[in-house]
């Protein structure tokens, strides 16, 4: 695999920003790794970070490069600060950047597939929210989406009451219930036939476990199938390293 850390100019954000990438590369002389290059442009996983992290978190704290190598996929990891993947009420337009501009830049600058069946999205915590929002808002772009310990019910009144420090900056003061920022509302509005495959994983000792149950209850109510893994674990990187390997194995990657 090749690893790249890129500074690029974003017209949407009106500034430079950073993206980390791992890209398939066949290697014949490296010990312990061989790499695999798929025929044609490789599938791509957009992998989103959590609230306190940045674009380097996944490569520093997990073995995502090794897992991606085994699958023959590219991985794109953007930096979105503490935006909660929103066009922020008081900040930059990170939703427009990550959902529209970034994929266009990646496809223009790097050799990755632009086909729906080769495009996936995943993330942990805040990134789990971002991944599910991208999949539900743009099901025509993704074949599969996965959330690890995702903050999937940000419209819950308790979230606004307890996390006002970042909530108002990202979402504003208004109630987001029923808006496009409300994942449960998005889930209810989507036609089952158009949705990508969905996966949800969370540790049973994670404080965000109730959000998973809320999301799954709506999914069951509207008949949306979700692959679920609720196993012992907390909100930490040891759990996410194990689960992101499960995600990569689960992705419908063409072999």
Coordinates of N, CA and C in Angstrom, one line a residue:
X1 N 0.8 -1.2 0.0 CA 0.0 0.0 0.0 C 0.9 1.2 0.0
X2 N 0.3 2.3 -0.6 CA 1.0 3.6 -0.5 C 0.2 4.4 0.5
X3 N 0.9 5.3 1.3 CA 0.2 6.2 2.2 C 0.5 7.6 1.8
X4 N -0.5 8.4 1.8 CA -0.3 9.8 1.4 C -1.0 10.7 2.4
X5 N -0.4 11.8 2.7 CA -1.0 12.9 3.5 C -0.9 14.1 2.7
X6 N -2.1 14.6 2.3 CA -2.2 15.6 1.3 C -2.8 16.9 1.9
X7 N -2.2 18.0 1.5 CA -2.9 19.3 1.8 C -3.5 19.8 0.5
X8 N -4.7 20.1 0.5 CA -5.4 20.5 -0.7 C -6.3 21.8 -0.4
X9 N -6.5 22.5 -1.5 CA -7.4 23.7 -1.4 C -8.8 23.3 -1.6
X10 N -9.7 23.8 -0.7 CA -11.1 23.6 -0.8 C -11.8 24.9 -1.0
X11 N -12.5 24.9 -2.2 CA -13.3 26.1 -2.5 C -14.5 26.3 -1.5
X12 N -15.0 25.1 -1.1 CA -16.2 25.1 -0.2 C -15.8 25.7 1.2
X13 N -14.6 25.2 1.7 CA -14.2 25.7 3.0 C -13.4 27.0 3.0
X14 N -13.1 27.4 1.8 CA -12.3 28.7 1.6 C -11.0 28.7 2.3
X15 N -10.3 27.5 2.3 CA -9.0 27.4 2.9 C -8.4 26.0 2.5
X16 N -7.2 25.8 2.9 CA -6.5 24.5 2.7 C -7.0 23.6 3.8
X17 N -7.0 22.3 3.5 CA -7.4 21.3 4.5 C -6.6 20.1 4.2
X18 N -6.6 19.1 5.1 CA -5.8 17.9 5.0 C -6.6 16.6 4.8
X19 N -6.1 15.7 4.0 CA -6.7 14.4 3.8 C -5.6 13.3 3.9
X20 N -5.8 12.3 4.6 CA -4.9 11.1 4.6 C -5.5 10.0 3.7
X21 N -4.7 9.3 2.9 CA -5.2 8.3 2.0 C -4.2 7.1 2.1
X22 N -4.8 5.9 2.0 CA -4.0 4.7 1.7 C -4.5 4.2 0.3
X23 N -3.6 3.8 -0.5 CA -3.9 3.5 -1.9 C -3.3 2.1 -2.3
X24 N -4.0 1.3 -3.0 CA -3.4 0.0 -3.3 C -2.2 0.1 -4.2
X25 N -1.2 -0.7 -3.8 CA 0.1 -0.8 -4.5 C 0.6 -2.2 -4.4
X26 N 0.9 -2.8 -5.5 CA 1.5 -4.1 -5.5 C 3.0 -4.0 -5.1
X27 N 3.4 -4.7 -4.1 CA 4.8 -4.7 -3.7 C 5.4 -6.1 -3.6
X28 N 6.5 -6.4 -4.3 CA 7.1 -7.7 -4.4 C 8.3 -7.9 -3.5
X29 N 8.8 -6.8 -2.9 CA 10.0 -7.0 -2.1 C 9.9 -6.7 -0.6
X30 N 8.7 -6.2 -0.2 CA 8.4 -5.9 1.2 C 8.2 -7.2 2.0
X31 N 8.8 -7.3 3.1 CA 8.7 -8.5 3.9 C 7.4 -8.4 4.7
X32 N 6.6 -9.4 4.7 CA 5.3 -9.5 5.5 C 4.1 -8.9 4.9
X33 N 4.3 -8.4 3.6 CA 3.2 -7.8 2.9 C 3.4 -7.9 1.4
X34 N 2.3 -8.1 0.7 CA 2.5 -8.3 -0.7 C 1.6 -7.2 -1.5
X35 N 0.6 -6.8 -0.9 CA -0.3 -5.8 -1.5 C -1.2 -6.5 -2.6
X36 N -2.2 -5.8 -3.0 CA -3.1 -6.4 -4.1 C -3.7 -5.2 -4.8
X37 N -3.4 -5.2 -6.1 CA -4.0 -4.2 -7.0 C -5.2 -4.8 -7.8
X38 N -6.4 -4.3 -7.5 CA -7.5 -4.8 -8.3 C -7.4 -4.4 -9.8
X39 N -8.1 -5.2 -10.6 CA -8.2 -4.8 -12.0 C -9.0 -3.6 -12.1
X40 N -8.5 -2.6 -12.8 CA -9.2 -1.3 -13.0 C -9.0 -0.4 -11.8
X41 N -9.8 0.6 -11.7 CA -9.7 1.6 -10.6 C -10.2 0.9 -9.3
X42 N -9.5 1.1 -8.2 CA -9.9 0.4 -7.0 C -11.1 0.9 -6.3
X43 N -11.9 0.1 -5.6 CA -12.9 0.5 -4.7 C -12.4 1.5 -3.7
X44 N -13.3 2.3 -3.1 CA -12.8 3.4 -2.2 C -13.8 3.4 -1.0
X45 N -13.1 3.5 0.2 CA -13.8 3.6 1.5 C -13.5 5.0 2.0
X46 N -14.6 5.8 2.2 CA -14.4 7.1 2.9 C -14.6 6.8 4.4
X47 N -13.5 7.1 5.2 CA -13.5 6.7 6.6 C -13.4 7.9 7.4
X48 N -14.4 8.1 8.3 CA -14.6 9.4 8.9 C -14.2 9.4 10.4
X49 N -13.6 10.4 10.9 CA -13.1 10.5 12.3 C -14.1 11.0 13.2
X50 N -13.8 10.9 14.5 CA -14.7 11.3 15.6 C -14.4 12.7 16.1
X51 N -15.1 13.1 17.1 CA -15.2 14.5 17.6 C -13.8 15.1 18.0
X52 N -13.0 14.3 18.6 CA -11.7 14.8 19.2 C -10.5 14.4 18.3
X53 N -10.8 13.9 17.1 CA -9.7 13.4 16.2 C -9.5 14.2 15.0
X54 N -8.6 13.7 14.1 CA -8.4 14.3 12.8 C -8.2 13.3 11.8
X55 N -7.6 13.7 10.6 CA -7.5 12.7 9.5 C -6.5 11.6 9.7
X56 N -5.6 11.8 10.7 CA -4.6 10.8 11.0 C -5.0 9.7 12.0
X57 N -6.2 9.9 12.6 CA -6.5 9.0 13.7 C -6.6 7.5 13.3
X58 N -7.2 7.3 12.2 CA -7.4 5.9 11.8 C -6.1 5.2 11.5
X59 N -5.2 5.9 10.9 CA -3.9 5.2 10.6 C -3.0 5.1 11.8
X60 N -3.1 6.0 12.7 CA -2.3 6.0 13.9 C -2.8 5.0 15.0
X61 N -4.1 4.8 15.0 CA -4.7 4.0 16.1 C -5.3 2.7 15.7
X62 N -5.3 2.4 14.4 CA -5.7 1.0 14.0 C -4.8 0.5 12.9
X63 N -5.1 -0.7 12.4 CA -4.3 -1.3 11.3 C -5.1 -1.2 10.0
X64 N -5.8 -0.1 9.8 CA -6.6 0.1 8.6 C -5.8 -0.1 7.3
X65 N -4.6 0.3 7.3 CA -3.8 0.2 6.1 C -3.6 -1.3 5.7
X66 N -3.4 -2.1 6.7 CA -3.2 -3.6 6.5 C -4.5 -4.2 6.1
X67 N -5.6 -3.8 6.7 CA -6.9 -4.3 6.4 C -7.3 -3.9 4.9
X68 N -7.0 -2.7 4.6 CA -7.3 -2.2 3.2 C -6.5 -2.9 2.2
X69 N -5.2 -3.2 2.5 CA -4.3 -3.9 1.6 C -4.9 -5.3 1.3
X70 N -5.4 -6.0 2.4 CA -5.9 -7.3 2.2 C -7.1 -7.3 1.2
X71 N -7.9 -6.2 1.3 CA -9.2 -6.1 0.5 C -8.9 -5.5 -0.8
X72 N -7.8 -4.8 -1.0 CA -7.5 -4.2 -2.3 C -8.3 -2.9 -2.5
X73 N -8.5 -2.2 -1.4 CA -9.3 -0.9 -1.5 C -8.5 0.3 -1.2
X74 N -8.9 1.4 -1.7 CA -8.4 2.7 -1.2 C -9.2 3.2 -0.1
X75 N -8.5 4.0 0.8 CA -9.2 4.6 2.0 C -8.9 6.1 2.0
X76 N -10.0 6.9 2.1 CA -9.8 8.3 2.1 C -10.3 8.8 3.5
X77 N -9.4 9.6 4.2 CA -9.8 10.0 5.6 C -9.6 11.5 5.7
X78 N -10.7 12.2 5.6 CA -10.7 13.7 5.6 C -10.6 14.3 7.0
X79 N -10.3 15.5 7.1 CA -10.3 16.3 8.4 C -11.5 17.2 8.4
X80 N -12.3 17.1 9.4 CA -13.5 17.9 9.5 C -13.7 18.7 10.8
X81 N -12.6 18.7 11.6 CA -12.6 19.4 12.9 C -13.8 18.9 13.8
X82 N -14.4 19.7 14.6 CA -15.5 19.3 15.4 C -16.9 19.7 14.8
X83 N -17.0 19.5 13.5 CA -18.1 20.0 12.8 C -19.4 19.2 12.8
X84 N -19.2 17.9 13.3 CA -20.3 16.9 13.2 C -20.8 16.8 11.8
X85 N -19.9 17.0 10.8 CA -20.3 16.8 9.4 C -21.4 17.6 9.0
X86 N -21.5 18.8 9.5 CA -22.5 19.8 9.2 C -22.0 21.0 8.4
X87 N -22.9 21.6 7.6 CA -22.6 23.0 7.3 C -22.9 23.8 8.5
X88 N -21.8 24.1 9.3 CA -22.0 24.5 10.6 C -22.7 25.8 10.8
X89 N -23.5 25.9 11.9 CA -24.2 27.1 12.2 C -23.2 28.3 12.4
X90 N -22.1 27.9 13.0 CA -21.1 28.9 13.3 C -19.7 28.3 12.9
X91 N -19.5 28.3 11.7 CA -18.3 27.7 11.2 C -18.3 27.4 9.7
X92 N -17.5 26.4 9.2 CA -17.4 26.2 7.8 C -18.4 25.1 7.3
X93 N -18.5 25.0 6.0 CA -19.5 24.1 5.3 C -18.9 22.7 5.1
X94 N -18.7 22.0 6.3 CA -18.1 20.7 6.2 C -19.0 19.7 5.5
X95 N -20.3 19.8 5.7 CA -21.2 18.8 5.0 C -21.0 18.9 3.5
X96 N -21.1 20.1 3.0 CA -21.0 20.2 1.5 C -19.6 19.8 1.1
X97 N -18.6 20.1 1.9 CA -17.2 19.7 1.5 C -17.1 18.1 1.5
X98 N -17.5 17.5 2.5 CA -17.2 16.0 2.6 C -18.2 15.2 1.7
X99 N -19.4 15.7 1.5 CA -20.4 14.9 0.7 C -20.4 15.3 -0.8
X100 N -19.8 16.4 -1.1 CA -19.8 16.8 -2.5 C -18.4 17.1 -3.1
X101 N -17.8 18.1 -2.5 CA -16.5 18.5 -3.1 C -15.4 17.5 -2.9
X102 N -15.3 16.8 -1.7 CA -14.2 15.9 -1.5 C -14.2 14.7 -2.5
X103 N -15.3 14.0 -2.7 CA -15.3 12.9 -3.7 C -14.9 13.4 -5.1
X104 N -15.3 14.6 -5.5 CA -14.9 15.1 -6.8 C -13.4 15.3 -6.8
X105 N -12.9 15.9 -5.8 CA -11.4 16.1 -5.8 C -10.7 14.8 -5.8
X106 N -11.1 13.8 -5.0 CA -10.4 12.5 -4.9 C -10.4 11.8 -6.3
X107 N -11.6 11.8 -6.9 CA -11.7 11.2 -8.2 C -10.9 11.9 -9.3
X108 N -10.7 13.2 -9.2 CA -9.9 14.0 -10.1 C -8.4 13.8 -9.9
X109 N -8.0 13.6 -8.6 CA -6.6 13.6 -8.3 C -6.0 12.2 -8.1
X110 N -6.8 11.2 -7.9 CA -6.3 9.9 -7.6 C -7.1 8.9 -8.4
X111 N -6.5 7.7 -8.6 CA -7.1 6.7 -9.4 C -7.9 5.8 -8.5
X112 N -9.2 6.2 -8.3 CA -10.2 5.4 -7.6 C -11.5 5.3 -8.4
X113 N -12.2 4.2 -8.1 CA -13.5 4.1 -8.8 C -14.5 5.1 -8.5
X114 N -15.3 5.5 -9.5 CA -16.4 6.4 -9.2 C -17.8 5.7 -9.3
X115 N -17.7 4.4 -9.3 CA -19.0 3.6 -9.4 C -19.6 3.4 -8.1
X116 N -20.9 3.5 -8.0 CA -21.6 3.3 -6.7 C -21.3 1.9 -6.1
X117 N -21.2 0.9 -6.9 CA -20.9 -0.4 -6.3 C -19.5 -0.6 -5.7
X118 N -18.7 0.4 -6.0 CA -17.3 0.4 -5.5 C -17.1 1.5 -4.4
X119 N -18.1 2.1 -4.0 CA -17.9 3.3 -3.0 C -18.6 3.0 -1.7
X120 N -17.9 3.2 -0.6 CA -18.4 2.8 0.7 C -18.0 4.0 1.7
X121 N -18.7 4.0 2.8 CA -18.4 5.0 3.8 C -18.6 4.4 5.2
X122 N -17.7 4.8 6.1 CA -17.8 4.3 7.5 C -17.1 5.4 8.4
X123 N -17.4 5.2 9.7 CA -16.8 6.1 10.7 C -17.1 5.7 12.1
X124 N -16.4 6.3 13.1 CA -16.7 6.0 14.5 C -17.1 7.3 15.2
X125 N -18.1 7.1 16.1 CA -18.6 8.1 17.0 C -19.2 9.2 16.1
X126 N -18.6 10.5 16.2 CA -19.1 11.5 15.3 C -19.0 11.1 13.9
X127 N -18.0 10.3 13.5 CA -17.8 9.8 12.1 C -18.9 8.8 11.8
X128 N -19.4 8.0 12.8 CA -20.5 7.1 12.5 C -21.7 7.8 12.1
X129 N -22.0 9.0 12.8 CA -23.1 9.8 12.4 C -22.9 10.3 11.0
X130 N -21.7 10.8 10.7 CA -21.4 11.3 9.3 C -21.5 10.3 8.3
X131 N -21.1 9.1 8.6 CA -21.2 8.0 7.6 C -22.7 7.6 7.3
X132 N -23.5 7.5 8.3 CA -24.9 7.2 8.1 C -25.6 8.4 7.4
X133 N -25.3 9.6 7.7 CA -25.9 10.7 7.1 C -25.6 10.7 5.6
X134 N -24.3 10.5 5.3 CA -23.9 10.4 3.8 C -24.7 9.3 3.1
X135 N -24.8 8.2 3.7 CA -25.5 7.0 3.1 C -26.9 7.3 2.9
X136 N -27.6 7.9 3.9 CA -29.0 8.1 3.9 C -29.4 9.3 3.0
X137 N -28.5 10.3 3.0 CA -28.8 11.5 2.2 C -28.5 11.3 0.7
X138 N -27.5 10.4 0.5 CA -27.0 10.2 -0.9 C -26.9 8.7 -1.2
X139 N -28.0 7.9 -1.1 CA -27.9 6.5 -1.3 C -27.5 6.1 -2.7
X140 N -27.6 7.0 -3.6 CA -27.3 6.7 -5.0 C -25.7 6.6 -5.2
X141 N -25.0 7.1 -4.2 CA -23.5 7.1 -4.3 C -22.8 5.9 -3.6
X142 N -23.5 5.3 -2.7 CA -22.8 4.3 -1.8 C -23.4 2.9 -1.9
X143 N -22.6 1.9 -1.9 CA -23.0 0.5 -1.9 C -23.2 0.0 -0.5
X144 N -22.4 0.6 0.5 CA -22.5 0.1 1.8 C -22.0 1.2 2.8
X145 N -22.6 1.2 4.0 CA -22.2 2.2 5.0 C -22.2 1.5 6.4
X146 N -21.2 1.9 7.2 CA -21.1 1.3 8.5 C -20.8 2.4 9.6
X147 N -21.4 2.2 10.7 CA -21.3 3.1 11.9 C -20.7 2.3 13.0
X148 N -19.6 2.8 13.6 CA -19.0 2.2 14.8 C -19.2 3.1 16.0
X149 N -20.0 2.7 16.9 CA -20.3 3.5 18.1 C -20.8 4.9 17.7
X150 N -21.7 4.9 16.7 CA -22.1 6.2 16.1 C -23.0 7.0 17.0
X151 N -22.9 8.3 16.9 CA -23.8 9.3 17.6 C -25.0 9.4 16.7
X152 N -25.9 8.4 16.7 CA -26.9 8.3 15.7 C -28.2 9.0 16.0
X153 N -28.4 9.6 17.2 CA -29.6 10.2 17.6 C -29.3 11.6 18.1
X154 N -28.8 12.5 17.3 CA -28.4 13.8 17.7 C -29.6 14.7 17.9
X155 N -30.8 14.3 17.5 CA -32.0 15.1 17.7 C -32.6 14.9 19.1
X156 N -32.1 14.0 19.9 CA -32.6 13.7 21.2 C -32.4 15.0 22.1
X157 N -33.4 15.4 22.8 CA -33.3 16.6 23.6 C -32.2 16.6 24.6
X158 N -31.9 15.4 25.1 CA -30.8 15.3 26.1 C -29.4 15.6 25.6
X159 N -29.3 15.4 24.3 CA -28.0 15.7 23.6 C -27.8 17.3 23.7
X160 N -28.8 18.0 23.3 CA -28.7 19.5 23.3 C -28.5 20.0 24.7
X161 N -29.1 19.3 25.7 CA -29.0 19.8 27.1 C -27.6 19.5 27.6
X162 N -27.1 18.4 27.3 CA -25.8 18.0 27.9 C -24.6 18.4 27.1
X163 N -24.7 18.5 25.8 CA -23.5 18.8 25.0 C -23.7 20.1 24.2
X164 N -24.2 21.1 24.9 CA -24.3 22.4 24.3 C -23.0 23.1 23.8
X165 N -21.9 22.6 24.4 CA -20.6 23.2 24.1 C -20.3 23.1 22.6
X166 N -20.6 22.0 21.9 CA -20.4 21.9 20.5 C -21.6 21.8 19.7
X167 N -22.8 21.5 20.3 CA -24.0 21.3 19.6 C -24.4 22.6 18.9
X168 N -24.5 23.7 19.6 CA -24.9 24.9 19.0 C -24.0 25.4 17.9
X169 N -22.7 25.2 18.1 CA -21.7 25.6 17.1 C -22.0 24.8 15.8
X170 N -22.2 23.5 15.9 CA -22.4 22.7 14.7 C -23.9 22.8 14.1
X171 N -24.8 22.6 15.0 CA -26.2 22.5 14.6 C -27.1 23.8 14.7
X172 N -26.6 24.7 15.5 CA -27.4 25.9 15.8 C -28.3 25.7 17.0
X173 N -29.1 26.7 17.3 CA -30.0 26.6 18.5 C -31.3 25.9 18.3
X174 N -31.7 25.8 17.0 CA -33.0 25.2 16.8 C -33.0 23.7 16.9
X175 N -34.2 23.1 17.2 CA -34.4 21.7 17.2 C -34.2 21.1 15.8
X176 N -33.4 20.1 15.7 CA -33.1 19.5 14.4 C -34.1 18.3 14.1
X177 N -35.0 18.0 15.0 CA -35.9 16.9 14.7 C -36.6 17.1 13.4
X178 N -36.6 16.0 12.6 CA -37.3 16.1 11.3 C -36.5 16.7 10.2
X179 N -35.4 17.3 10.4 CA -34.5 17.9 9.4 C -33.6 16.8 8.8
X180 N -32.8 17.3 7.8 CA -31.9 16.4 7.2 C -30.7 16.0 8.1
X181 N -30.6 16.7 9.2 CA -29.5 16.4 10.2 C -30.0 15.3 11.2
X182 N -31.3 15.0 11.1 CA -31.9 14.0 12.0 C -31.8 12.6 11.3
X183 N -30.9 11.7 11.7 CA -30.8 10.4 11.0 C -32.1 9.6 11.1
X184 N -32.8 9.7 12.2 CA -34.0 8.9 12.3 C -35.1 9.3 11.3
X185 N -35.1 10.6 11.1 CA -36.1 11.2 10.1 C -35.6 10.8 8.7
X186 N -34.3 10.9 8.4 CA -33.8 10.4 7.1 C -34.2 9.0 6.8
X187 N -34.0 8.2 7.9 CA -34.3 6.7 7.7 C -35.7 6.5 7.4
X188 N -36.6 7.2 8.1 CA -38.0 7.0 7.8 C -38.4 7.5 6.4
X189 N -37.7 8.4 5.8 CA -38.1 9.0 4.5 C -37.6 8.2 3.4
X190 N -36.6 7.3 3.6 CA -36.0 6.6 2.4 C -36.7 5.4 2.0
X191 N -36.8 5.2 0.7 CA -37.3 4.0 0.1 C -36.3 2.9 0.3
X192 N -36.8 1.8 0.8 CA -36.0 0.6 1.1 C -35.2 0.2 -0.1
X193 N -35.7 0.2 -1.3 CA -35.0 -0.3 -2.4 C -33.8 0.5 -2.8
X194 N -33.8 1.8 -2.4 CA -32.7 2.7 -2.8 C -31.5 2.7 -1.8
X195 N -31.7 2.1 -0.7 CA -30.7 2.2 0.4 C -29.5 1.3 0.2
X196 N -28.3 1.8 0.6 CA -27.1 0.8 0.5 C -27.2 -0.1 1.7
X197 N -26.4 -1.1 1.7 CA -26.3 -2.0 2.8 C -25.8 -1.3 4.0
X198 N -26.4 -1.5 5.2 CA -26.0 -0.8 6.4 C -25.5 -1.7 7.5
X199 N -24.5 -1.3 8.2 CA -23.9 -2.1 9.3 C -23.8 -1.1 10.5
X200 N -24.0 -1.7 11.7 CA -23.9 -0.9 12.9 C -23.2 -1.8 14.0
X201 N -22.2 -1.2 14.6 CA -21.5 -1.9 15.7 C -21.3 -1.0 16.9
X202 N -21.5 -1.5 18.1 CA -21.3 -0.7 19.3 C -21.0 -1.6 20.4
X203 N -20.1 -1.1 21.3 CA -19.8 -1.9 22.5 C -21.0 -1.8 23.5
X204 N -21.2 -2.9 24.3 CA -22.3 -2.9 25.2 C -22.0 -2.1 26.4
X205 N -20.8 -1.6 26.7 CA -20.5 -0.7 27.8 C -20.4 0.7 27.3
X206 N -20.7 1.0 26.1 CA -20.5 2.3 25.5 C -21.7 3.2 25.9
X207 N -21.5 4.4 26.3 CA -22.5 5.4 26.6 C -23.5 5.7 25.5
X208 N -23.0 5.4 24.2 CA -23.9 5.7 23.1 C -24.7 4.5 22.7
X209 N -24.7 3.4 23.5 CA -25.5 2.3 23.1 C -27.0 2.6 23.0
X210 N -27.6 3.5 23.8 CA -29.0 3.8 23.6 C -29.3 4.4 22.2
X211 N -28.4 5.1 21.7 CA -28.6 5.7 20.4 C -28.6 4.6 19.3
X212 N -27.9 3.5 19.5 CA -28.0 2.4 18.6 C -29.4 1.8 18.6
X213 N -29.9 1.6 19.8 CA -31.2 1.0 19.9 C -32.3 1.9 19.3
X214 N -32.1 3.2 19.4 CA -33.1 4.1 18.8 C -33.1 4.0 17.3
X215 N -31.9 4.0 16.7 CA -31.7 3.8 15.3 C -32.3 2.5 14.8
X216 N -32.0 1.4 15.5 CA -32.4 0.1 15.1 C -33.9 0.0 15.3
X217 N -34.5 0.6 16.2 CA -36.0 0.6 16.4 C -36.7 1.2 15.2
X218 N -36.2 2.3 14.7 CA -36.8 3.0 13.5 C -36.5 2.1 12.3
X219 N -35.3 1.5 12.2 CA -35.0 0.7 11.0 C -36.0 -0.5 11.0
X220 N -36.2 -1.1 12.2 CA -37.1 -2.3 12.2 C -38.6 -1.8 11.9
X221 N -38.9 -0.6 12.3 CA -40.3 -0.1 12.1 C -40.6 0.1 10.6
X222 N -39.5 0.6 9.9 CA -39.7 0.9 8.4 C -39.2 -0.3 7.5
X223 N -38.7 -1.3 8.1 CA -38.3 -2.5 7.4 C -36.9 -2.4 6.7
X224 N -36.0 -1.6 7.3 CA -34.7 -1.5 6.7 C -33.8 -2.5 7.4
X225 N -33.2 -3.4 6.6 CA -32.3 -4.4 7.2 C -30.9 -3.7 7.6
X226 N -30.4 -4.1 8.8 CA -29.1 -3.6 9.3 C -28.4 -4.8 9.8
X227 N -27.1 -4.9 9.4 CA -26.2 -5.9 10.0 C -25.7 -5.3 11.4
X228 N -25.9 -6.0 12.4 CA -25.7 -5.5 13.8 C -24.7 -6.3 14.5
X229 N -23.8 -5.6 15.2 CA -22.8 -6.2 16.1 C -22.8 -5.5 17.4
X230 N -23.5 -6.0 18.4 CA -23.4 -5.4 19.8 C -22.7 -6.4 20.7
X231 N -21.5 -6.1 21.0 CA -20.6 -7.0 21.8 C -20.0 -6.3 22.9
X232 N -19.4 -7.0 23.9 CA -18.7 -6.3 24.9 C -17.6 -5.3 24.4
X233 N -17.6 -4.1 25.0 CA -16.7 -3.1 24.5 C -17.1 -1.7 25.0
X234 N -16.1 -0.8 25.0 CA -16.3 0.6 25.4 C -16.0 1.5 24.2
X235 N -16.1 2.8 24.5 CA -15.9 3.8 23.4 C -14.4 4.1 23.3
X236 N -13.7 3.2 22.7 CA -12.2 3.3 22.6 C -11.6 2.6 21.4
X237 N -10.4 2.9 21.1 CA -9.8 2.4 19.9 C -9.5 1.0 19.8
X238 N -9.3 0.3 20.9 CA -9.1 -1.2 20.8 C -10.4 -1.8 20.2
X239 N -11.5 -1.4 20.6 CA -12.8 -1.9 20.1 C -12.9 -1.5 18.6
X240 N -12.6 -0.2 18.2 CA -12.8 0.2 16.9 C -11.8 -0.5 15.9
X241 N -10.6 -0.8 16.4 CA -9.7 -1.5 15.5 C -10.2 -2.8 15.1
X242 N -10.8 -3.6 16.1 CA -11.3 -4.9 15.8 C -12.6 -4.8 14.9
X243 N -13.4 -3.8 15.1 CA -14.6 -3.7 14.3 C -14.4 -3.1 12.9
X244 N -13.4 -2.3 12.7 CA -13.1 -1.8 11.4 C -12.6 -2.9 10.5
X245 N -11.9 -3.9 11.1 CA -11.6 -5.0 10.3 C -12.8 -5.8 9.9
X246 N -13.8 -5.9 10.8 CA -15.0 -6.6 10.5 C -15.7 -5.9 9.3
X247 N -15.7 -4.5 9.4 CA -16.4 -3.7 8.4 C -15.7 -4.0 7.0
X248 N -14.4 -3.9 6.9 CA -13.7 -4.1 5.7 C -14.0 -5.5 5.1
X249 N -14.1 -6.5 6.0 CA -14.4 -7.9 5.6 C -15.9 -8.0 5.1
X250 N -16.7 -7.1 5.6 CA -18.2 -7.1 5.3 C -18.5 -6.4 4.0
X251 N -17.6 -5.5 3.6 CA -17.9 -4.6 2.4 C -18.0 -5.5 1.2
X252 N -19.0 -5.2 0.3 CA -19.2 -6.0 -0.9 C -18.1 -5.6 -2.0
X253 N -16.9 -5.9 -1.7 CA -15.8 -5.5 -2.6 C -15.7 -6.6 -3.7
X254 N -15.6 -6.1 -4.9 CA -15.5 -7.1 -6.0 C -14.1 -7.7 -6.0
X255 N -14.0 -9.0 -6.1 CA -12.7 -9.7 -6.0 C -12.2 -10.0 -7.4

